[in-house]
């Protein structure tokens, strides 16, 4: 199958007639008409086989996650998804792999009404780069640099599931009961098919002073907000929200590291004034919004236990060029 047949067969179906698409796949470039009075937001992310996902990952999950991580960036800015580009490097045009990949990618794309408008297809080691484009009414994006003294620091959903799923990969010394099987499936689903919080991002635009999505781990990601905003934070370790599967399966001694430095959660972390909390919670319900700490004047990030003692956890956020931390 040549490159053009491959694009026609697997990727053109992800390019429905969509709003603002004057010309989609097939010419040298797509022609797009931005919504009037809006700003465009663009974000790229690359997934490299063997680094961002194990070589054994199902093609459906690779397609899903490649788009999900980009949509999560749009969500963190409060943007509505519009279009995306796909740059795909493949060792060979394996049809079963392509069908699964396009299915995962297309399922998530249709869920959020985002249209594929172009890309590039090349031969080489498996790697996927997606560029997603979204929009917001001019001036209304959520950013990292707006956190204010006294803001409550909140997260959507639960933290640590993906990291625990990764930790439990291949661990054989667990009791093989039905409950832990069920929990493992749930934890792996969080790792392989993360849910970008687009709806919550849009709704939180009216409430939050700052936002970021949690891809590399809470401690590191919140650190970017603190640095950009010129503030510090005090966090309650026991306030970090957990799923039922996490509560049952995580070892007590691992919890804080998994939740605060684990990464791959793709939840949103937002900073908002206390008097907006109740309305923000109502707006995004039933998705939970949990207060985990407060923005303070003293720079840096401090962790506290419920009894008021300070914790000094060693937390390393995922960084590609940091030798202290190896890729999975
Ligand atoms: P060119 O050689 O002019 O750069 P290509 O031959 O790479 O164009 O691509 C032809 C058309 O197919 C373009 O419109 C391009 O955007 C689209 N395209 C190529 N690869 C992909 C892909 N993986 N997904 C979606 N569209 C693609
Ligand atoms: Mg060309």
CSV table of C-alpha atoms and ligand atoms in Angstrom, one decimal:
chain,number,residue,atom,x,y,z
A,1,UNK,CA,0.0,0.0,0.0
A,2,UNK,CA,1.5,3.4,-1.0
A,3,UNK,CA,1.5,6.4,1.2
A,4,UNK,CA,-1.5,8.0,-0.5
A,5,UNK,CA,-3.7,4.9,-0.4
A,6,UNK,CA,-2.8,4.6,3.3
A,7,UNK,CA,-3.9,8.2,4.0
A,8,UNK,CA,-7.1,7.8,2.0
A,9,UNK,CA,-8.0,4.6,3.7
A,10,UNK,CA,-7.1,5.3,7.4
A,11,UNK,CA,-6.9,9.0,7.9
A,12,UNK,CA,-9.3,10.7,5.4
A,13,UNK,CA,-12.3,9.3,7.3
A,14,UNK,CA,-11.1,11.3,10.3
A,15,UNK,CA,-11.6,14.4,8.3
A,16,UNK,CA,-15.3,15.0,8.1
A,17,UNK,CA,-16.7,18.3,6.7
A,18,UNK,CA,-16.2,20.4,9.7
A,19,UNK,CA,-16.7,24.0,10.7
A,20,UNK,CA,-14.0,26.3,9.5
A,21,UNK,CA,-12.3,23.8,7.2
A,22,UNK,CA,-12.2,25.5,3.8
A,23,UNK,CA,-9.8,22.8,2.5
A,24,UNK,CA,-8.7,19.7,4.4
A,25,UNK,CA,-6.5,16.7,3.6
A,26,UNK,CA,-5.2,16.5,0.0
A,27,UNK,CA,-3.5,19.8,-0.9
A,28,UNK,CA,-0.1,21.2,0.1
A,29,UNK,CA,-1.7,22.8,3.2
A,30,UNK,CA,-5.1,22.9,4.9
A,31,UNK,CA,-7.1,26.2,4.7
A,32,UNK,CA,-8.8,27.0,7.9
A,33,UNK,CA,-11.1,29.9,8.9
A,34,UNK,CA,-10.8,30.7,12.6
A,35,UNK,CA,-14.1,31.6,14.5
A,36,UNK,CA,-14.7,35.4,14.5
A,37,UNK,CA,-13.4,37.2,17.6
A,38,UNK,CA,-11.5,34.1,18.8
A,39,UNK,CA,-7.8,33.5,19.4
A,40,UNK,CA,-6.2,30.3,18.2
A,41,UNK,CA,-4.3,28.0,20.6
A,42,UNK,CA,-1.8,25.5,19.1
A,43,UNK,CA,0.0,22.7,20.8
A,44,UNK,CA,2.2,19.7,19.7
A,45,UNK,CA,3.2,16.5,21.5
A,46,UNK,CA,5.2,13.6,20.3
A,47,UNK,CA,4.9,10.0,21.5
A,48,UNK,CA,8.0,7.9,20.8
A,49,UNK,CA,7.7,4.1,20.9
A,50,UNK,CA,9.7,2.6,23.7
A,51,UNK,CA,9.9,5.9,25.6
A,52,UNK,CA,6.3,7.2,25.9
A,53,UNK,CA,4.7,3.8,25.6
A,54,UNK,CA,6.0,0.2,25.7
A,55,UNK,CA,6.3,-1.5,22.3
A,56,UNK,CA,3.6,-3.9,23.3
A,57,UNK,CA,0.9,-1.2,23.7
A,58,UNK,CA,-2.3,-1.8,21.7
A,59,UNK,CA,-2.4,0.3,18.6
A,60,UNK,CA,-5.9,1.6,19.6
A,61,UNK,CA,-4.4,2.9,22.8
A,62,UNK,CA,-1.5,4.6,21.1
A,63,UNK,CA,-3.9,6.4,18.7
A,64,UNK,CA,-6.1,7.4,21.6
A,65,UNK,CA,-3.3,8.6,23.8
A,66,UNK,CA,-1.5,10.5,21.1
A,67,UNK,CA,-4.6,12.7,20.6
A,68,UNK,CA,-5.6,12.8,24.3
A,69,UNK,CA,-2.3,14.3,25.5
A,70,UNK,CA,-2.8,17.2,23.0
A,71,UNK,CA,-6.4,17.7,23.9
A,72,UNK,CA,-5.4,17.9,27.5
A,73,UNK,CA,-3.1,20.8,26.7
A,74,UNK,CA,-6.1,22.6,25.0
A,75,UNK,CA,-8.3,21.8,28.0
A,76,UNK,CA,-5.7,23.3,30.4
A,77,UNK,CA,-6.0,26.6,28.5
A,78,UNK,CA,-9.8,26.5,28.4
A,79,UNK,CA,-9.9,26.1,24.7
A,80,UNK,CA,-12.5,24.4,22.5
A,81,UNK,CA,-10.9,21.9,20.1
A,82,UNK,CA,-11.1,22.6,16.4
A,83,UNK,CA,-8.6,20.8,14.2
A,84,UNK,CA,-5.5,18.6,14.3
A,85,UNK,CA,-2.5,17.5,12.2
A,86,UNK,CA,-0.9,14.1,12.4
A,87,UNK,CA,2.8,13.4,11.6
A,88,UNK,CA,3.2,9.7,11.6
A,89,UNK,CA,6.5,7.8,11.3
A,90,UNK,CA,6.1,4.0,10.8
A,91,UNK,CA,8.5,1.2,10.3
A,92,UNK,CA,6.1,-0.4,7.8
A,93,UNK,CA,2.5,0.0,6.7
A,94,UNK,CA,1.0,-2.8,8.9
A,95,UNK,CA,-2.7,-2.7,8.1
A,96,UNK,CA,-3.9,-4.3,11.3
A,97,UNK,CA,-1.8,-1.8,13.3
A,98,UNK,CA,-3.1,1.1,11.2
A,99,UNK,CA,-6.7,0.1,11.6
A,100,UNK,CA,-6.4,-0.1,15.4
A,101,UNK,CA,-4.5,3.1,15.6
A,102,UNK,CA,-7.0,5.0,13.4
A,103,UNK,CA,-9.9,3.5,15.4
A,104,UNK,CA,-8.5,4.8,18.8
A,105,UNK,CA,-7.6,8.2,17.3
A,106,UNK,CA,-10.9,8.5,15.5
A,107,UNK,CA,-13.0,7.5,18.5
A,108,UNK,CA,-11.5,10.2,20.7
A,109,UNK,CA,-11.6,12.8,17.8
A,110,UNK,CA,-15.3,12.2,17.2
A,111,UNK,CA,-16.1,12.4,20.9
A,112,UNK,CA,-14.7,15.9,21.0
A,113,UNK,CA,-15.6,17.0,17.5
A,114,UNK,CA,-12.1,17.7,16.4
A,115,UNK,CA,-11.3,17.2,12.7
A,116,UNK,CA,-8.0,15.9,11.1
A,117,UNK,CA,-7.0,18.4,8.5
A,118,UNK,CA,-3.6,17.2,7.4
A,119,UNK,CA,-0.2,15.7,8.3
A,120,UNK,CA,2.8,13.8,7.1
A,121,UNK,CA,3.6,10.1,6.7
A,122,UNK,CA,7.1,8.8,6.7
A,123,UNK,CA,9.1,5.6,7.3
A,124,UNK,CA,11.2,5.1,10.4
A,125,UNK,CA,11.0,4.1,14.0
A,126,UNK,CA,7.4,4.4,15.3
A,127,UNK,CA,6.7,7.9,16.5
A,128,UNK,CA,3.5,10.0,16.5
A,129,UNK,CA,3.4,13.8,16.6
A,130,UNK,CA,0.0,15.5,16.8
A,131,UNK,CA,-0.5,19.3,16.6
A,132,UNK,CA,-3.9,20.3,17.9
A,133,UNK,CA,-5.6,23.7,17.3
A,134,UNK,CA,-8.3,25.1,19.5
A,135,UNK,CA,-9.9,28.5,20.1
A,136,UNK,CA,-11.2,30.8,22.9
A,137,UNK,CA,-13.0,34.1,22.7
A,138,UNK,CA,-10.1,36.6,22.6
A,139,UNK,CA,-8.5,37.2,25.9
A,140,UNK,CA,-10.2,34.5,27.8
A,141,UNK,CA,-7.7,31.7,27.9
A,142,UNK,CA,-6.5,30.1,31.2
A,143,UNK,CA,-2.8,30.5,31.7
A,144,UNK,CA,-0.1,29.5,34.1
A,145,UNK,CA,0.9,32.9,35.2
A,146,UNK,CA,-2.3,34.1,36.9
A,147,UNK,CA,-2.3,32.4,40.3
A,148,UNK,CA,-2.9,34.9,43.2
A,149,UNK,CA,-2.1,34.9,46.9
A,150,UNK,CA,-4.8,33.1,48.8
A,151,UNK,CA,-6.1,31.1,45.8
A,152,UNK,CA,-7.2,27.6,46.5
A,153,UNK,CA,-5.3,25.0,44.5
A,154,UNK,CA,-7.7,22.4,43.2
A,155,UNK,CA,-7.5,19.3,41.0
A,156,UNK,CA,-10.1,17.5,38.9
A,157,UNK,CA,-10.8,13.8,39.2
A,158,UNK,CA,-8.2,11.6,41.0
A,159,UNK,CA,-4.4,11.4,41.0
A,160,UNK,CA,-2.0,8.5,40.8
A,161,UNK,CA,-3.9,5.9,38.9
A,162,UNK,CA,-1.8,5.9,35.8
A,163,UNK,CA,1.5,5.8,37.8
A,164,UNK,CA,0.2,2.9,39.9
A,165,UNK,CA,-0.9,1.1,36.8
A,166,UNK,CA,2.6,1.5,35.4
A,167,UNK,CA,4.2,0.4,38.7
A,168,UNK,CA,2.0,-2.7,38.8
A,169,UNK,CA,2.8,-3.7,35.2
A,170,UNK,CA,4.5,-7.0,35.4
A,171,UNK,CA,4.5,-7.2,39.2
A,172,UNK,CA,3.7,-10.9,39.9
A,173,UNK,CA,3.6,-11.0,43.7
A,174,UNK,CA,0.0,-9.7,44.0
A,175,UNK,CA,-2.8,-11.9,45.2
A,176,UNK,CA,-4.7,-12.8,42.0
A,177,UNK,CA,-8.2,-12.1,43.3
A,178,UNK,CA,-11.1,-10.9,41.2
A,179,UNK,CA,-11.1,-7.5,42.9
A,180,UNK,CA,-7.5,-6.8,42.2
A,181,UNK,CA,-7.9,-8.0,38.6
A,182,UNK,CA,-10.8,-5.5,38.2
A,183,UNK,CA,-8.7,-2.7,39.8
A,184,UNK,CA,-5.7,-3.4,37.6
A,185,UNK,CA,-7.9,-3.1,34.5
A,186,UNK,CA,-9.2,0.3,35.8
A,187,UNK,CA,-5.7,1.6,36.6
A,188,UNK,CA,-4.3,0.5,33.2
A,189,UNK,CA,-7.2,2.2,31.4
A,190,UNK,CA,-6.2,5.5,33.1
A,191,UNK,CA,-2.6,4.9,31.9
A,192,UNK,CA,-3.5,3.9,28.3
A,193,UNK,CA,-6.6,5.9,27.6
A,194,UNK,CA,-6.5,9.1,29.6
A,195,UNK,CA,-9.6,11.4,29.6
A,196,UNK,CA,-8.8,14.9,28.5
A,197,UNK,CA,-10.8,17.3,30.7
A,198,UNK,CA,-12.0,19.5,27.9
A,199,UNK,CA,-15.4,20.2,29.2
A,200,UNK,CA,-14.1,21.1,32.6
A,201,UNK,CA,-11.4,23.4,31.1
A,202,UNK,CA,-14.1,25.3,29.2
A,203,UNK,CA,-16.3,25.6,32.2
A,204,UNK,CA,-13.5,26.7,34.6
A,205,UNK,CA,-12.6,29.6,32.3
A,206,UNK,CA,-15.0,31.8,34.2
A,207,UNK,CA,-13.6,30.8,37.7
A,208,UNK,CA,-9.8,30.0,37.6
A,209,UNK,CA,-6.9,32.5,37.8
A,210,UNK,CA,-4.5,29.9,36.5
A,211,UNK,CA,-4.5,26.3,35.2
A,212,UNK,CA,-2.2,23.5,34.0
A,213,UNK,CA,-2.8,19.9,33.0
A,214,UNK,CA,-1.0,17.3,35.0
A,215,UNK,CA,1.1,15.3,32.5
A,216,UNK,CA,4.5,15.0,34.3
A,217,UNK,CA,3.4,14.9,37.9
A,218,UNK,CA,1.6,17.3,40.2
A,219,UNK,CA,4.7,18.6,42.0
A,220,UNK,CA,6.6,19.5,38.8
A,221,UNK,CA,3.6,20.8,36.9
A,222,UNK,CA,2.3,22.9,39.8
A,223,UNK,CA,5.9,24.2,40.1
A,224,UNK,CA,5.5,25.7,36.6
A,225,UNK,CA,2.4,27.6,37.7
A,226,UNK,CA,4.2,28.9,40.8
A,227,UNK,CA,7.2,30.0,38.8
A,228,UNK,CA,5.1,31.7,36.1
A,229,UNK,CA,2.9,33.4,38.7
A,230,UNK,CA,5.7,34.4,41.2
A,231,UNK,CA,4.1,32.7,44.2
A,232,UNK,CA,4.5,29.6,46.4
A,233,UNK,CA,2.2,26.8,47.6
A,234,UNK,CA,1.3,24.9,50.7
A,235,UNK,CA,-0.2,21.5,50.0
A,236,UNK,CA,-2.0,18.9,52.2
A,237,UNK,CA,-0.6,15.5,51.3
A,238,UNK,CA,-3.7,13.7,52.6
A,239,UNK,CA,-6.1,15.9,50.6
A,240,UNK,CA,-4.9,14.4,47.2
A,241,UNK,CA,-8.0,12.7,45.8
A,242,UNK,CA,-7.8,8.9,45.1
A,243,UNK,CA,-9.9,6.5,43.1
A,244,UNK,CA,-11.3,3.4,44.7
A,245,UNK,CA,-8.8,1.2,42.8
A,246,UNK,CA,-5.9,3.3,44.0
A,247,UNK,CA,-7.1,3.2,47.6
A,248,UNK,CA,-7.2,-0.6,47.5
A,249,UNK,CA,-4.0,-1.3,45.6
A,250,UNK,CA,-1.4,1.4,46.4
A,251,UNK,CA,1.1,0.6,49.2
A,252,UNK,CA,0.9,3.2,51.9
A,253,UNK,CA,4.5,4.2,51.6
A,254,UNK,CA,4.3,4.8,47.8
A,255,UNK,CA,1.1,6.9,47.7
A,256,UNK,CA,2.5,10.4,47.9
A,257,UNK,CA,5.2,9.7,45.3
A,258,UNK,CA,2.7,8.1,42.9
A,259,UNK,CA,0.2,10.9,43.3
A,260,UNK,CA,2.6,13.9,43.4
A,261,UNK,CA,5.3,12.8,41.0
A,262,UNK,CA,3.8,9.9,39.0
A,263,UNK,CA,2.6,11.7,35.9
A,264,UNK,CA,0.2,10.7,33.1
A,265,UNK,CA,-2.9,11.7,35.1
A,266,UNK,CA,-4.1,14.3,32.6
A,267,UNK,CA,-6.3,15.9,35.2
A,268,UNK,CA,-6.4,19.7,35.5
A,269,UNK,CA,-4.9,21.7,38.4
A,270,UNK,CA,-6.5,25.1,38.8
A,271,UNK,CA,-6.0,28.0,41.2
A,272,UNK,CA,-9.1,30.0,42.1
A,273,UNK,CA,-10.2,32.4,44.8
A,274,UNK,CA,-12.1,30.7,47.7
A,275,UNK,CA,-15.3,32.6,47.0
A,276,UNK,CA,-15.5,31.0,43.5
A,277,UNK,CA,-15.0,27.4,44.7
A,278,UNK,CA,-18.6,26.4,45.2
A,279,UNK,CA,-19.8,27.7,41.8
A,280,UNK,CA,-16.8,26.1,40.0
A,281,UNK,CA,-17.6,22.8,41.7
A,282,UNK,CA,-21.3,23.0,40.6
A,283,UNK,CA,-20.2,23.9,37.1
A,284,UNK,CA,-18.1,20.9,36.5
A,285,UNK,CA,-20.1,18.3,38.5
A,286,UNK,CA,-20.2,15.3,38.5
A,287,UNK,CA,-16.5,15.6,37.9
A,288,UNK,CA,-15.0,16.2,41.4
A,289,UNK,CA,-12.9,19.3,42.1
A,290,UNK,CA,-10.8,18.8,45.2
A,291,UNK,CA,-9.0,21.5,47.2
A,292,UNK,CA,-5.4,20.3,47.9
A,293,UNK,CA,-3.7,23.5,49.1
A,294,UNK,CA,-3.3,27.2,49.0
A,295,UNK,CA,-1.2,29.7,47.1
A,296,UNK,CA,1.1,31.5,49.5
A,297,UNK,CA,3.7,34.3,49.2
A,298,UNK,CA,6.7,32.3,50.2
A,299,UNK,CA,8.3,30.8,47.0
A,300,UNK,CA,8.5,27.1,46.6
A,301,UNK,CA,6.2,24.1,47.3
A,302,UNK,CA,5.7,22.8,50.9
A,303,UNK,CA,3.9,19.6,51.8
A,304,UNK,CA,2.0,19.2,55.1
A,305,UNK,CA,0.5,16.2,57.0
A,306,UNK,CA,-2.9,16.4,58.6
A,307,UNK,CA,-1.3,16.8,62.1
A,308,UNK,CA,0.5,19.9,61.0
A,309,UNK,CA,4.0,18.5,60.6
A,310,UNK,CA,5.9,19.3,57.4
A,311,UNK,CA,6.7,16.5,55.0
A,312,UNK,CA,9.9,16.4,52.9
A,313,UNK,CA,9.1,13.9,50.2
A,314,UNK,CA,11.7,13.3,47.5
A,315,UNK,CA,9.7,13.9,44.3
A,316,UNK,CA,11.2,13.7,40.8
A,317,UNK,CA,8.9,14.8,38.0
A,318,UNK,CA,9.4,13.3,34.6
A,319,UNK,CA,12.0,15.1,32.5
A,320,UNK,CA,13.5,13.7,29.3
A,321,UNK,CA,17.0,15.0,29.7
A,322,UNK,CA,17.2,14.3,33.4
A,323,UNK,CA,19.4,11.2,34.1
A,324,UNK,CA,18.1,10.8,37.6
A,325,UNK,CA,14.9,9.4,36.1
A,326,UNK,CA,14.9,6.7,33.5
A,327,UNK,CA,12.2,6.3,30.9
A,328,UNK,CA,9.8,3.4,31.3
B,1,LIG,P1,3.4,17.2,0.5
B,1,LIG,O1,4.3,16.2,-0.2
B,1,LIG,O2,2.9,18.3,-0.4
B,1,LIG,O3,4.0,17.7,1.7
B,1,LIG,P2,2.1,14.9,1.4
B,1,LIG,O4,2.3,14.0,0.2
B,1,LIG,O5,3.0,14.7,2.6
B,1,LIG,O6,2.1,16.4,0.9
B,1,LIG,O7,0.6,14.8,1.9
B,1,LIG,C1,-0.5,14.9,1.0
B,1,LIG,C2,-1.7,15.3,1.7
B,1,LIG,O8,-2.0,14.3,2.7
B,1,LIG,C3,-1.5,16.6,2.5
B,1,LIG,O9,-2.7,17.4,2.4
B,1,LIG,C4,-1.2,16.2,3.9
B,1,LIG,O10,-1.6,17.2,4.8
B,1,LIG,C5,-2.0,14.9,4.0
B,1,LIG,N1,-1.4,13.9,4.9
B,1,LIG,C6,-0.2,13.3,4.8
B,1,LIG,N2,0.0,12.4,5.8
B,1,LIG,C7,-1.1,12.5,6.6
B,1,LIG,C8,-1.6,11.9,7.8
B,1,LIG,N3,-0.8,11.0,8.5
B,1,LIG,N4,-2.8,12.2,8.3
B,1,LIG,C9,-3.5,13.2,7.7
B,1,LIG,N5,-3.2,13.8,6.6
B,1,LIG,C10,-2.0,13.5,6.0
B,2,LIG,MG1,3.5,19.8,-1.1
